[in-house]
Short mmCIF file of C-alpha atoms and ligand atoms in Angstrom, two decimals:
data_model
loop_
_atom_site.label_atom_id
_atom_site.label_comp_id
_atom_site.label_asym_id
_atom_site.label_seq_id
_atom_site.Cartn_x
_atom_site.Cartn_y
_atom_site.Cartn_z
CA MET A 1306 -2.48 29.21 101.85
CA ALA A 1307 -0.48 31.89 102.91
CA LEU A 1308 -2.31 35.32 103.01
CA SER A 1309 -1.57 38.68 100.84
CA GLY A 1310 -0.85 42.36 102.91
CA ILE A 1311 -3.82 43.28 101.44
CA GLN A 1312 -5.97 39.95 101.80
CA ILE A 1313 -4.88 41.06 105.49
CA PHE A 1314 -5.64 44.33 105.53
CA LYS A 1315 -9.33 43.88 104.28
CA MET A 1316 -9.58 42.72 107.59
CA THR A 1317 -7.50 45.13 110.02
CA PRO A 1318 -9.33 47.62 111.61
CA LYS A 1319 -8.36 50.13 109.84
CA LYS A 1320 -8.17 52.89 112.53
CA ASN A 1321 -4.46 53.45 112.09
CA CYS A 1322 -4.21 53.73 116.03
CA LYS A 1323 -0.22 52.36 115.81
CA GLU A 1324 -0.27 50.50 119.02
CA CYS A 1325 1.06 47.56 117.16
CA GLY A 1326 3.80 49.64 116.71
CA CYS A 1327 3.13 50.28 112.81
CA PRO A 1328 2.24 53.67 111.66
CA THR A 1329 -0.62 52.05 109.68
CA CYS A 1330 -3.19 49.14 109.19
CA MET A 1331 -1.08 48.82 105.87
CA ALA A 1332 2.05 48.48 107.12
CA PHE A 1333 1.16 46.13 109.69
CA SER A 1334 -0.57 44.12 107.39
CA MET A 1335 2.40 43.33 105.02
CA LYS A 1336 4.52 42.47 107.93
CA VAL A 1337 1.96 39.75 108.76
CA ALA A 1338 2.34 38.88 105.98
CA GLN A 1339 5.95 38.42 105.84
CA GLY A 1340 5.69 36.44 108.62
CA ALA A 1341 8.07 39.54 110.81
CA MET A 1342 4.72 40.54 112.98
CA ASP A 1343 2.08 38.58 114.71
CA ILE A 1344 -1.71 38.93 113.96
CA SER A 1345 -2.10 39.07 118.02
CA ALA A 1346 -0.17 42.36 117.96
CA CYS A 1347 -3.44 44.38 117.25
CA PRO A 1348 -5.46 44.71 120.30
CA TYR A 1349 -8.69 45.59 117.97
CA MET A 1350 -9.12 43.33 116.19
CA SER A 1351 -12.26 40.75 116.08
CA ASP A 1352 -12.78 37.73 117.09
CA ASP A 1353 -14.00 36.18 113.59
CA ALA A 1354 -10.76 37.80 112.08
CA MET A 1355 -8.25 36.75 114.15
CA ALA A 1356 -9.95 33.18 114.20
CA GLN A 1357 -9.48 33.45 110.16
CA LEU A 1358 -5.86 34.97 110.54
CA SER A 1359 -4.61 33.18 113.39
CA GLU A 1360 -4.35 29.91 110.94
CA ALA A 1361 -3.60 31.59 107.98
CA THR A 1362 -0.87 33.54 109.06
CA ALA A 1363 0.37 30.37 111.34
CA PRO A 1364 4.23 29.42 110.50
CA PRO A 1365 4.85 26.58 107.34
CA MET A 1366 5.94 24.16 109.94
CA LYS A 1367 4.35 23.48 113.84
CA THR A 1368 7.18 24.12 116.79
CA ILE A 1369 6.50 20.79 118.92
CA LYS A 1370 8.78 20.09 122.38
CA VAL A 1371 9.63 17.07 123.22
CA GLY A 1372 11.65 15.40 126.92
CA THR A 1373 11.62 17.92 129.92
CA GLY A 1374 14.05 19.85 132.06
CA ASP A 1375 17.71 20.13 130.96
CA SER A 1376 16.68 17.59 128.38
CA GLU A 1377 13.80 19.13 126.59
CA TYR A 1378 14.32 19.87 122.65
CA THR A 1379 12.33 22.04 120.16
CA LEU A 1380 12.02 20.60 116.69
CA GLY A 1381 10.33 22.09 114.26
CA GLY A 1382 9.50 25.60 113.54
CA GLU A 1383 11.43 26.15 110.00
CA THR A 1384 10.61 28.18 106.99
CA VAL A 1385 12.81 28.14 105.02
CA LEU A 1386 14.42 25.05 103.10
CA TYR A 1387 18.00 27.25 102.79
CA ARG A 1388 19.91 28.25 105.93
CA HIS A 1389 21.32 31.01 103.58
CA GLU A 1390 17.39 32.37 102.93
CA LYS A 1391 17.91 32.85 106.48
CA THR A 1392 18.41 30.33 109.46
CA PHE A 1393 17.42 27.10 110.31
CA VAL A 1394 15.85 27.51 114.25
CA SER A 1395 15.41 24.09 115.57
CA LYS A 1396 18.46 21.35 115.23
CA THR A 1397 18.52 17.48 114.22
CA ARG A 1398 18.25 15.23 117.35
CA TYR A 1399 20.29 11.63 117.13
CA ALA A 1400 19.06 8.90 118.51
CA VAL A 1401 20.70 5.98 119.32
CA SER A 1402 18.63 3.15 118.57
CA LEU A 1403 18.17 -0.36 121.02
CA CYS A 1404 15.77 -2.69 120.37
CA SER A 1405 13.92 -5.73 122.53
CA CYS A 1406 14.99 -8.35 120.30
CA MET A 1407 18.68 -7.58 122.20
CA SER A 1408 19.75 -9.51 124.62
CA ASP A 1409 20.66 -7.32 128.33
CA GLU A 1410 24.43 -7.72 127.76
CA GLU A 1411 24.11 -6.35 124.10
CA ILE A 1412 21.89 -3.70 125.72
CA ASP A 1413 23.82 -2.49 128.70
CA ALA A 1414 27.33 -2.43 126.37
CA LYS A 1415 24.83 -0.06 124.17
CA LEU A 1416 24.24 2.10 127.36
CA GLU A 1417 27.75 2.24 128.14
CA GLU A 1418 29.30 3.46 124.59
CA ASP A 1419 26.49 6.19 124.33
CA LYS A 1420 28.04 7.75 127.37
CA LYS A 1421 31.63 7.99 126.12
CA VAL A 1422 30.48 10.66 123.36
CA ASP A 1423 29.47 13.82 125.17
CA TYR A 1424 31.52 16.44 125.18
CA ASP A 1425 31.35 20.47 124.81
CA ARG A 1426 32.25 22.55 121.81
CA ILE A 1427 31.78 26.42 121.25
CA GLY A 1428 29.36 25.88 124.36
CA GLU A 1429 27.20 23.21 122.80
CA ARG A 1430 26.91 19.87 124.70
CA MET A 1431 27.67 17.43 122.04
CA CYS A 1432 25.62 13.52 122.76
CA ALA A 1433 23.43 11.54 121.26
CA GLU A 1434 20.17 13.25 123.06
CA MET A 1435 17.44 10.98 122.53
CA LEU A 1436 17.37 6.91 122.92
CA TYR A 1437 15.26 4.69 120.17
CA VAL A 1438 13.49 2.24 121.75
CA ASN A 1439 12.14 0.26 119.22
CA TYR A 1440 9.19 -3.21 120.01
CA ALA A 1441 10.49 -6.38 118.50
CA GLY A 1442 7.08 -8.53 119.40
CA ASN A 1443 8.55 -10.47 121.39
CA GLY A 1444 6.46 -9.47 125.25
CA VAL A 1445 4.78 -6.93 126.57
CA ASP A 1446 6.72 -7.08 129.74
CA LYS A 1447 10.17 -7.70 127.76
CA TYR A 1448 9.69 -3.93 125.79
CA VAL A 1449 9.11 -2.37 129.26
CA SER A 1450 11.84 -3.18 131.20
CA LEU A 1451 13.84 -2.41 128.87
CA VAL A 1452 12.20 1.13 128.55
CA THR A 1453 12.49 1.68 132.34
CA LYS A 1454 16.38 0.96 131.58
CA ALA A 1455 16.24 3.53 128.68
CA ALA A 1456 14.22 6.37 130.67
CA ALA A 1457 16.74 5.82 133.55
CA THR A 1458 19.46 7.93 131.19
CA GLY A 1459 17.79 10.66 131.46
CA LYS A 1460 17.64 11.32 127.93
CA VAL A 1461 14.51 11.42 125.89
CA LEU A 1462 12.72 8.40 124.59
CA VAL A 1463 11.54 7.97 120.85
CA LEU A 1464 9.32 4.57 121.47
CA GLY A 1465 9.07 2.66 118.17
CA CYS A 1466 6.47 0.29 118.84
CA GLU A 1467 3.10 0.21 116.99
CA ASP A 1468 1.41 -2.69 119.30
CA ALA A 1469 -0.72 -0.49 121.47
CA ASP A 1470 -1.20 -3.00 124.19
CA ALA A 1471 2.87 -2.59 124.84
CA ALA A 1472 2.87 1.29 124.04
CA LYS A 1473 0.32 1.74 126.91
CA ALA A 1474 2.50 -0.62 129.42
CA ALA A 1475 5.02 1.51 127.84
CA LEU A 1476 4.27 5.05 127.90
CA GLU A 1477 2.98 4.28 131.56
CA VAL A 1478 6.50 4.74 132.97
CA CYS A 1479 8.42 6.98 130.80
CA LYS A 1480 5.27 9.60 129.82
CA ALA A 1481 7.47 11.91 132.11
CA GLY A 1482 9.86 11.98 130.55
CA LYS A 1483 7.60 13.91 127.80
CA PRO A 1484 8.82 10.70 124.66
CA ILE A 1485 7.84 10.45 121.50
CA LEU A 1486 5.42 7.98 120.40
CA ASN A 1487 6.46 6.60 117.50
CA GLY A 1488 3.81 4.13 116.53
CA ALA A 1489 1.10 5.87 114.51
CA ASN A 1490 0.23 4.20 111.11
CA ALA A 1491 -3.34 3.82 108.27
CA SER A 1492 -4.55 0.96 110.69
CA ASN A 1493 -3.59 1.96 114.40
CA TYR A 1494 -3.79 5.66 114.09
CA GLU A 1495 -6.92 6.06 116.18
CA GLU A 1496 -5.76 4.18 119.31
CA MET A 1497 -2.33 5.16 119.08
CA SER A 1498 -3.62 8.96 119.09
CA LYS A 1499 -6.10 8.76 122.27
CA LEU A 1500 -2.65 7.38 123.77
CA ALA A 1501 -0.07 9.84 122.71
CA THR A 1502 -2.89 12.48 123.59
CA GLU A 1503 -3.85 10.66 126.99
CA ALA A 1504 -0.43 10.24 127.67
CA GLY A 1505 0.65 14.52 126.80
CA VAL A 1506 3.20 12.96 124.87
CA VAL A 1507 3.40 13.29 120.87
CA LEU A 1508 3.13 10.95 118.16
CA GLY A 1509 4.64 10.02 115.42
CA ILE A 1510 3.06 8.84 112.55
CA SER A 1511 4.42 6.55 109.37
CA GLY A 1512 2.96 5.73 106.06
CA ALA A 1513 3.70 3.11 103.46
CA ASN A 1514 4.50 5.53 100.88
CA ILE A 1515 4.20 9.40 100.93
CA ASP A 1516 0.10 9.37 100.77
CA GLU A 1517 -1.05 7.57 102.74
CA LEU A 1518 1.67 9.16 105.35
CA HIS A 1519 -0.68 12.57 103.92
CA ASP A 1520 -3.71 10.90 104.63
CA THR A 1521 -3.25 9.59 107.78
CA VAL A 1522 -1.99 12.85 108.70
CA GLU A 1523 -5.12 14.09 107.61
CA ALA A 1524 -6.80 11.68 109.91
CA ILE A 1525 -5.08 12.51 113.20
CA GLU A 1526 -5.63 16.21 112.92
CA LYS A 1527 -9.23 15.34 112.43
CA LEU A 1528 -9.09 13.91 115.84
CA GLY A 1529 -7.64 16.97 117.01
CA ASN A 1530 -4.48 15.86 117.38
CA LYS A 1531 -1.53 17.93 116.09
CA ASN A 1532 1.48 17.50 118.62
CA LEU A 1533 2.82 14.71 115.70
CA VAL A 1534 6.20 13.68 114.29
CA LEU A 1535 5.92 12.20 111.21
CA ASP A 1536 8.75 8.84 110.38
CA THR A 1537 9.63 9.48 106.26
CA THR A 1538 11.32 6.20 106.24
CA GLU A 1539 10.72 4.71 103.40
CA ALA A 1540 11.53 1.00 102.29
CA THR A 1541 14.60 1.96 100.51
CA ILE A 1542 17.73 4.68 101.51
CA LYS A 1543 15.97 6.50 97.84
CA GLU A 1544 12.88 6.34 98.57
CA THR A 1545 13.44 7.89 102.42
CA PHE A 1546 15.00 11.19 101.20
CA ALA A 1547 13.02 11.20 98.51
CA THR A 1548 9.91 11.56 101.00
CA THR A 1549 11.98 13.77 103.29
CA VAL A 1550 12.64 16.04 101.41
CA GLN A 1551 9.39 16.46 99.24
CA VAL A 1552 7.87 16.38 102.85
CA ARG A 1553 9.99 19.55 103.49
CA ARG A 1554 9.40 20.57 100.68
CA ALA A 1555 5.38 20.80 100.66
CA SER A 1556 5.58 22.43 104.12
CA LEU A 1557 7.24 24.83 103.74
CA LYS A 1558 6.90 26.12 99.72
CA ASP A 1559 3.54 24.68 98.78
CA THR A 1560 2.15 25.54 102.52
CA ASP A 1561 0.72 22.41 102.90
CA ARG A 1562 0.01 22.41 106.13
CA THR A 1563 -0.31 18.42 106.66
CA PHE A 1564 3.12 18.11 106.41
CA GLY A 1565 3.65 21.11 108.49
CA TYR A 1566 6.09 18.52 111.07
CA PRO A 1567 8.94 17.69 112.32
CA SER A 1568 10.42 14.69 110.96
CA ILE A 1569 12.32 11.05 112.53
CA VAL A 1570 14.86 9.19 109.47
CA ASN A 1571 15.80 5.74 110.89
CA LEU A 1572 18.94 5.15 109.86
CA ALA A 1573 18.97 1.55 111.57
CA LYS A 1574 16.49 0.63 109.31
CA ILE A 1575 17.63 1.65 105.34
CA ALA A 1576 21.11 1.01 106.44
CA GLN A 1577 20.99 -1.69 108.80
CA GLY A 1578 24.34 -2.91 110.41
CA ASP A 1579 26.13 -0.60 107.42
CA ARG A 1580 28.16 1.46 110.22
CA TYR A 1581 29.86 3.86 106.85
CA MET A 1582 26.60 4.21 104.86
CA GLN A 1583 24.49 5.37 108.52
CA GLN A 1584 27.87 8.10 108.62
CA ALA A 1585 27.72 9.50 105.60
CA LEU A 1586 23.73 9.31 105.86
CA LEU A 1587 23.80 10.98 109.01
CA SER A 1588 25.38 13.85 107.24
CA LEU A 1589 22.78 14.04 104.55
CA PHE A 1590 19.62 13.94 106.60
CA THR A 1591 21.62 16.52 108.76
CA MET A 1592 21.25 18.95 105.59
CA LYS A 1593 18.39 17.59 104.29
CA TYR A 1594 15.27 17.30 106.42
CA GLY A 1595 15.66 15.27 109.68
CA SER A 1596 14.73 16.35 112.91
CA ILE A 1597 15.71 13.25 114.99
CA ILE A 1598 18.07 10.98 113.16
CA VAL A 1599 17.92 7.57 114.62
CA LEU A 1600 21.57 5.94 113.79
CA GLU A 1601 22.53 2.35 115.77
CA GLU A 1602 25.68 3.72 117.04
CA MET A 1603 27.12 7.78 117.88
CA GLY A 1604 30.63 6.73 118.39
CA TYR A 1605 33.78 9.40 117.91
CA ALA A 1606 33.64 8.69 114.38
CA GLU A 1607 30.47 9.33 113.71
CA ALA A 1608 30.47 12.30 116.31
CA LEU A 1609 33.36 14.29 115.34
CA PRO A 1610 32.06 15.34 111.80
CA VAL A 1611 27.83 15.21 112.42
CA PHE A 1612 28.35 18.01 115.54
CA GLY A 1613 30.88 19.75 113.50
CA LEU A 1614 28.57 20.10 110.41
CA ARG A 1615 24.72 20.46 112.83
CA GLN A 1616 26.96 23.13 114.86
CA ASN A 1617 27.50 24.90 111.16
CA VAL A 1618 24.60 23.92 109.87
CA PHE A 1619 22.44 24.99 113.09
CA THR A 1620 23.81 28.64 113.65
CA ASP A 1621 22.59 31.58 112.53
CA PRO A 1622 25.29 33.07 110.21
CA GLN A 1623 23.75 36.63 111.09
CA LYS A 1624 24.63 35.97 114.44
CA PRO A 1625 28.80 35.53 115.70
CA MET A 1626 29.77 32.21 117.01
CA LYS A 1627 31.28 33.72 120.52
CA VAL A 1628 33.05 31.97 123.66
CA GLU A 1629 31.89 32.96 127.09
CA PRO A 1630 34.83 36.04 127.97
CA GLY A 1631 36.70 35.03 130.79
CA ILE A 1632 39.89 33.33 131.91
CA TYR A 1633 40.24 29.63 130.64
CA PRO A 1634 42.81 27.91 133.02
CA LEU A 1635 44.60 25.23 130.55
CA ASN A 1636 47.05 22.36 131.07
CA GLY A 1637 46.46 22.65 134.75
CA ALA A 1638 47.15 26.79 135.16
CA ASP A 1639 46.69 28.18 137.96
CA GLU A 1640 46.55 31.92 139.93
CA ASN A 1641 50.81 31.83 139.12
CA SER A 1642 50.78 31.29 135.44
CA ILE A 1643 51.56 33.53 132.94
CA CYS A 1644 48.12 34.77 130.53
CA LEU A 1645 47.40 34.58 127.13
CA THR A 1646 44.67 36.97 125.69
CA THR A 1647 42.32 37.11 122.75
CA VAL A 1648 39.43 37.78 120.99
CA ASP A 1649 35.98 35.61 121.96
CA PHE A 1650 35.51 34.37 118.24
CA ALA A 1651 34.60 31.01 118.57
CA LEU A 1652 37.03 29.79 115.83
CA THR A 1653 40.15 31.85 116.70
CA TYR A 1654 38.92 29.92 120.71
CA PHE A 1655 39.57 26.65 119.15
CA LEU A 1656 42.41 27.26 117.46
CA VAL A 1657 44.39 28.94 119.91
CA SER A 1658 43.67 26.99 123.61
CA GLY A 1659 44.44 23.65 121.02
CA GLU A 1660 47.53 24.80 119.86
CA LEU A 1661 47.86 25.80 124.01
CA GLU A 1662 46.73 22.67 125.02
CA ARG A 1663 49.23 21.16 122.84
CA SER A 1664 52.17 23.28 124.25
CA GLY A 1665 51.22 21.76 127.52
CA VAL A 1666 52.09 24.82 129.36
CA PRO A 1667 49.93 26.06 132.29
CA VAL A 1668 48.39 28.77 130.84
CA ASN A 1669 45.06 31.46 131.72
CA LEU A 1670 43.79 31.65 128.55
CA VAL A 1671 42.15 35.15 128.87
CA ILE A 1672 39.11 35.69 125.86
CA ASN A 1673 37.93 39.58 126.25
CA ASP A 1674 34.80 40.62 124.82
CA ALA A 1675 35.36 41.20 121.48
CA GLY A 1676 31.74 41.02 120.19
CA GLY A 1677 32.40 37.80 118.21
CA LEU A 1678 35.08 38.45 115.59
CA SER A 1679 38.20 38.02 115.27
CA VAL A 1680 41.38 39.54 115.86
CA LEU A 1681 42.04 41.74 112.68
CA THR A 1682 38.51 42.64 112.70
CA SER A 1683 38.13 43.41 115.81
CA TRP A 1684 41.27 45.30 116.42
CA ALA A 1685 39.79 47.13 113.27
CA ALA A 1686 36.56 48.17 114.73
CA GLY A 1687 38.49 49.39 118.31
CA LYS A 1688 36.99 45.96 120.30
CA PHE A 1689 40.50 44.90 121.08
CA SER A 1690 42.09 47.70 121.88
CA GLY A 1691 44.64 49.21 124.83
CA ASN A 1692 41.36 50.63 126.56
CA SER A 1693 39.08 47.24 126.13
CA ILE A 1694 41.97 44.74 127.14
CA SER A 1695 43.42 46.81 129.60
CA LYS A 1696 39.62 47.10 131.67
CA PHE A 1697 38.75 43.86 130.98
CA PHE A 1698 41.95 42.74 132.80
CA LYS A 1699 41.29 45.63 135.47
CA GLU A 1700 37.38 44.18 136.17
CA ASN A 1701 37.83 40.29 135.67
CA VAL A 1702 42.12 39.63 135.56
CA GLU A 1703 43.26 41.15 138.06
CA ASP A 1704 41.98 40.02 140.92
CA LYS A 1705 42.21 36.38 140.34
CA VAL A 1706 45.62 36.10 138.87
CA LYS A 1707 48.44 36.77 141.06
CA SER A 1708 51.37 36.54 137.55
CA ARG A 1709 51.99 39.58 135.43
CA LYS A 1710 53.13 38.01 132.68
CA VAL A 1711 50.80 38.36 129.58
CA ILE A 1712 51.14 37.65 125.86
CA ILE A 1713 49.13 39.39 123.56
CA PRO A 1714 48.53 38.49 119.56
CA GLY A 1715 51.46 38.49 117.29
CA LYS A 1716 49.08 40.36 114.69
CA VAL A 1717 48.61 43.28 117.29
CA ALA A 1718 51.77 43.33 118.14
CA VAL A 1719 51.11 47.57 117.70
CA LEU A 1720 49.00 47.55 121.13
CA LYS A 1721 52.40 46.35 123.61
CA GLY A 1722 52.87 49.51 124.10
CA ASP A 1723 49.75 50.78 125.21
CA ILE A 1724 48.67 48.20 127.10
CA GLU A 1725 51.68 48.11 129.05
CA SER A 1726 50.67 52.31 129.50
CA LYS A 1727 47.36 51.30 130.55
CA LEU A 1728 48.14 47.90 132.74
CA PRO A 1729 50.38 49.34 135.72
CA GLY A 1730 53.19 46.42 136.00
CA TRP A 1731 52.25 43.82 133.77
CA GLU A 1732 54.77 43.15 130.69
CA VAL A 1733 53.16 42.66 128.09
CA ILE A 1734 54.96 39.58 125.30
CA VAL A 1735 54.30 39.74 121.44
CA ALA A 1736 53.47 35.89 120.69
CA PRO A 1737 53.90 34.67 117.05
CA LEU A 1738 51.65 35.56 113.84
CA GLU A 1739 49.89 32.57 113.32
CA ALA A 1740 48.10 30.10 116.38
CA VAL A 1741 50.51 26.59 114.25
CA GLN A 1742 53.18 28.90 116.08
CA LEU A 1743 52.65 28.59 119.50
CA VAL A 1744 53.94 25.06 120.36
CA LYS A 1745 57.18 26.18 120.04
CA PHE A 1746 56.85 29.45 121.25
CA MET A 1747 55.27 28.81 124.20
CA LYS A 1748 57.76 25.71 124.87
CA ASP A 1749 60.74 28.51 125.08
CA LEU A 1750 58.61 30.54 127.08
CA GLN A 1751 58.90 27.77 129.64
CA ALA A 1752 62.20 27.11 129.06
CA ASN A 1753 63.88 30.76 129.51
FE1 SF4 B 678 -4.50 49.00 112.67
FE2 SF4 B 678 -4.17 47.86 114.41
FE3 SF4 B 678 -2.14 48.53 114.32
FE4 SF4 B 678 -3.92 50.33 115.10
S1 SF4 B 678 -3.33 48.59 116.02
S2 SF4 B 678 -2.94 49.90 113.87
S3 SF4 B 678 -6.16 48.97 114.19
S4 SF4 B 678 -3.47 47.31 112.68
#
């Protein structure tokens, strides 16, 4: 149960010394109750109070880390059910499924296909970050060989394996990559928990239904293992959805810490062979509440809509989406190519760069630091002005680009004179009002 500010206040030292940054112990207690401060910010809390409060004020959902190096991912740690309440913190990760029941040719073809979807969007890498390696019970050696091949991709592995011998052998070849052992259930959890703990990896737990899942998690926690994810996949799509939502609601709304772990949803089980259904469910469980979603393939048909959706859902609405300010050469542009400048609002960047690429005309797209605001908003806020543009060009562009022609957005045509007076030697050209008009505009400009 979450504690109120008054309950927390009763356990504080009541010195009102302000060392925690709050004017009084009462103010500190209120902030801790709201989740805005950590209890450890008070250096005078007794060990007994600290132990009680740390447990009671801990976030409702644990943050779990998997993978290593560039492939380390954070799962869970959510505090709200709906993005508009605050923000979601750990984005959904996708795992393409492999199975020891597949032939070598099928596995190789799948791994080759998986490599094809790997691109950047708004500075974020878009690819299926994980591989789900399922054990079909057809021989430990075959499974270990598949796990070895999958581990060589550098992706995070999720071992779908309820057989302790196979899991132990598989972990030997991949535990350094910090995979997930998704194999504990009501009948094998002690052995699986021991294996996962010894290998230092996260343990995935499943149950025949939500009650059994709850009981198994409780039993594993009693063994001292809280490095867990919950496989909420059930026999049908309907049951899987209900369990996935109930588990998240129970952890965040009812503060049931037993369910306070990230989830795995396996579409390869509940919609096996149905690519269209998997695609629909991919979107559904990205919004509600799959931390890892397993699917049979991640082609561009799946990737383009779902990665766009994920980027929207898991972007903090309180922070504007920005791209890095700088020079982006397009269509083979070099130092002699014309410049076109605009703001760092991500939507503007993608609209403008897309149209410029369609024109085929070499151009240096110069992105200004405008606070992540749109053209007119940043202009009105004084962040995209004659001063800021000329300063940015002097500091970042003039020593890298020989061309002295720059195109500015049509919506800020009024800046032309101001920029020319502050950037001597530059010719300022005004673009059309809408990005969609850029293709013809650029082609005409090149022809003349
Ligand atoms: Fe009270 Fe501790 Fe904050 Fe001092 S540091 S004001 S004792 S809560």
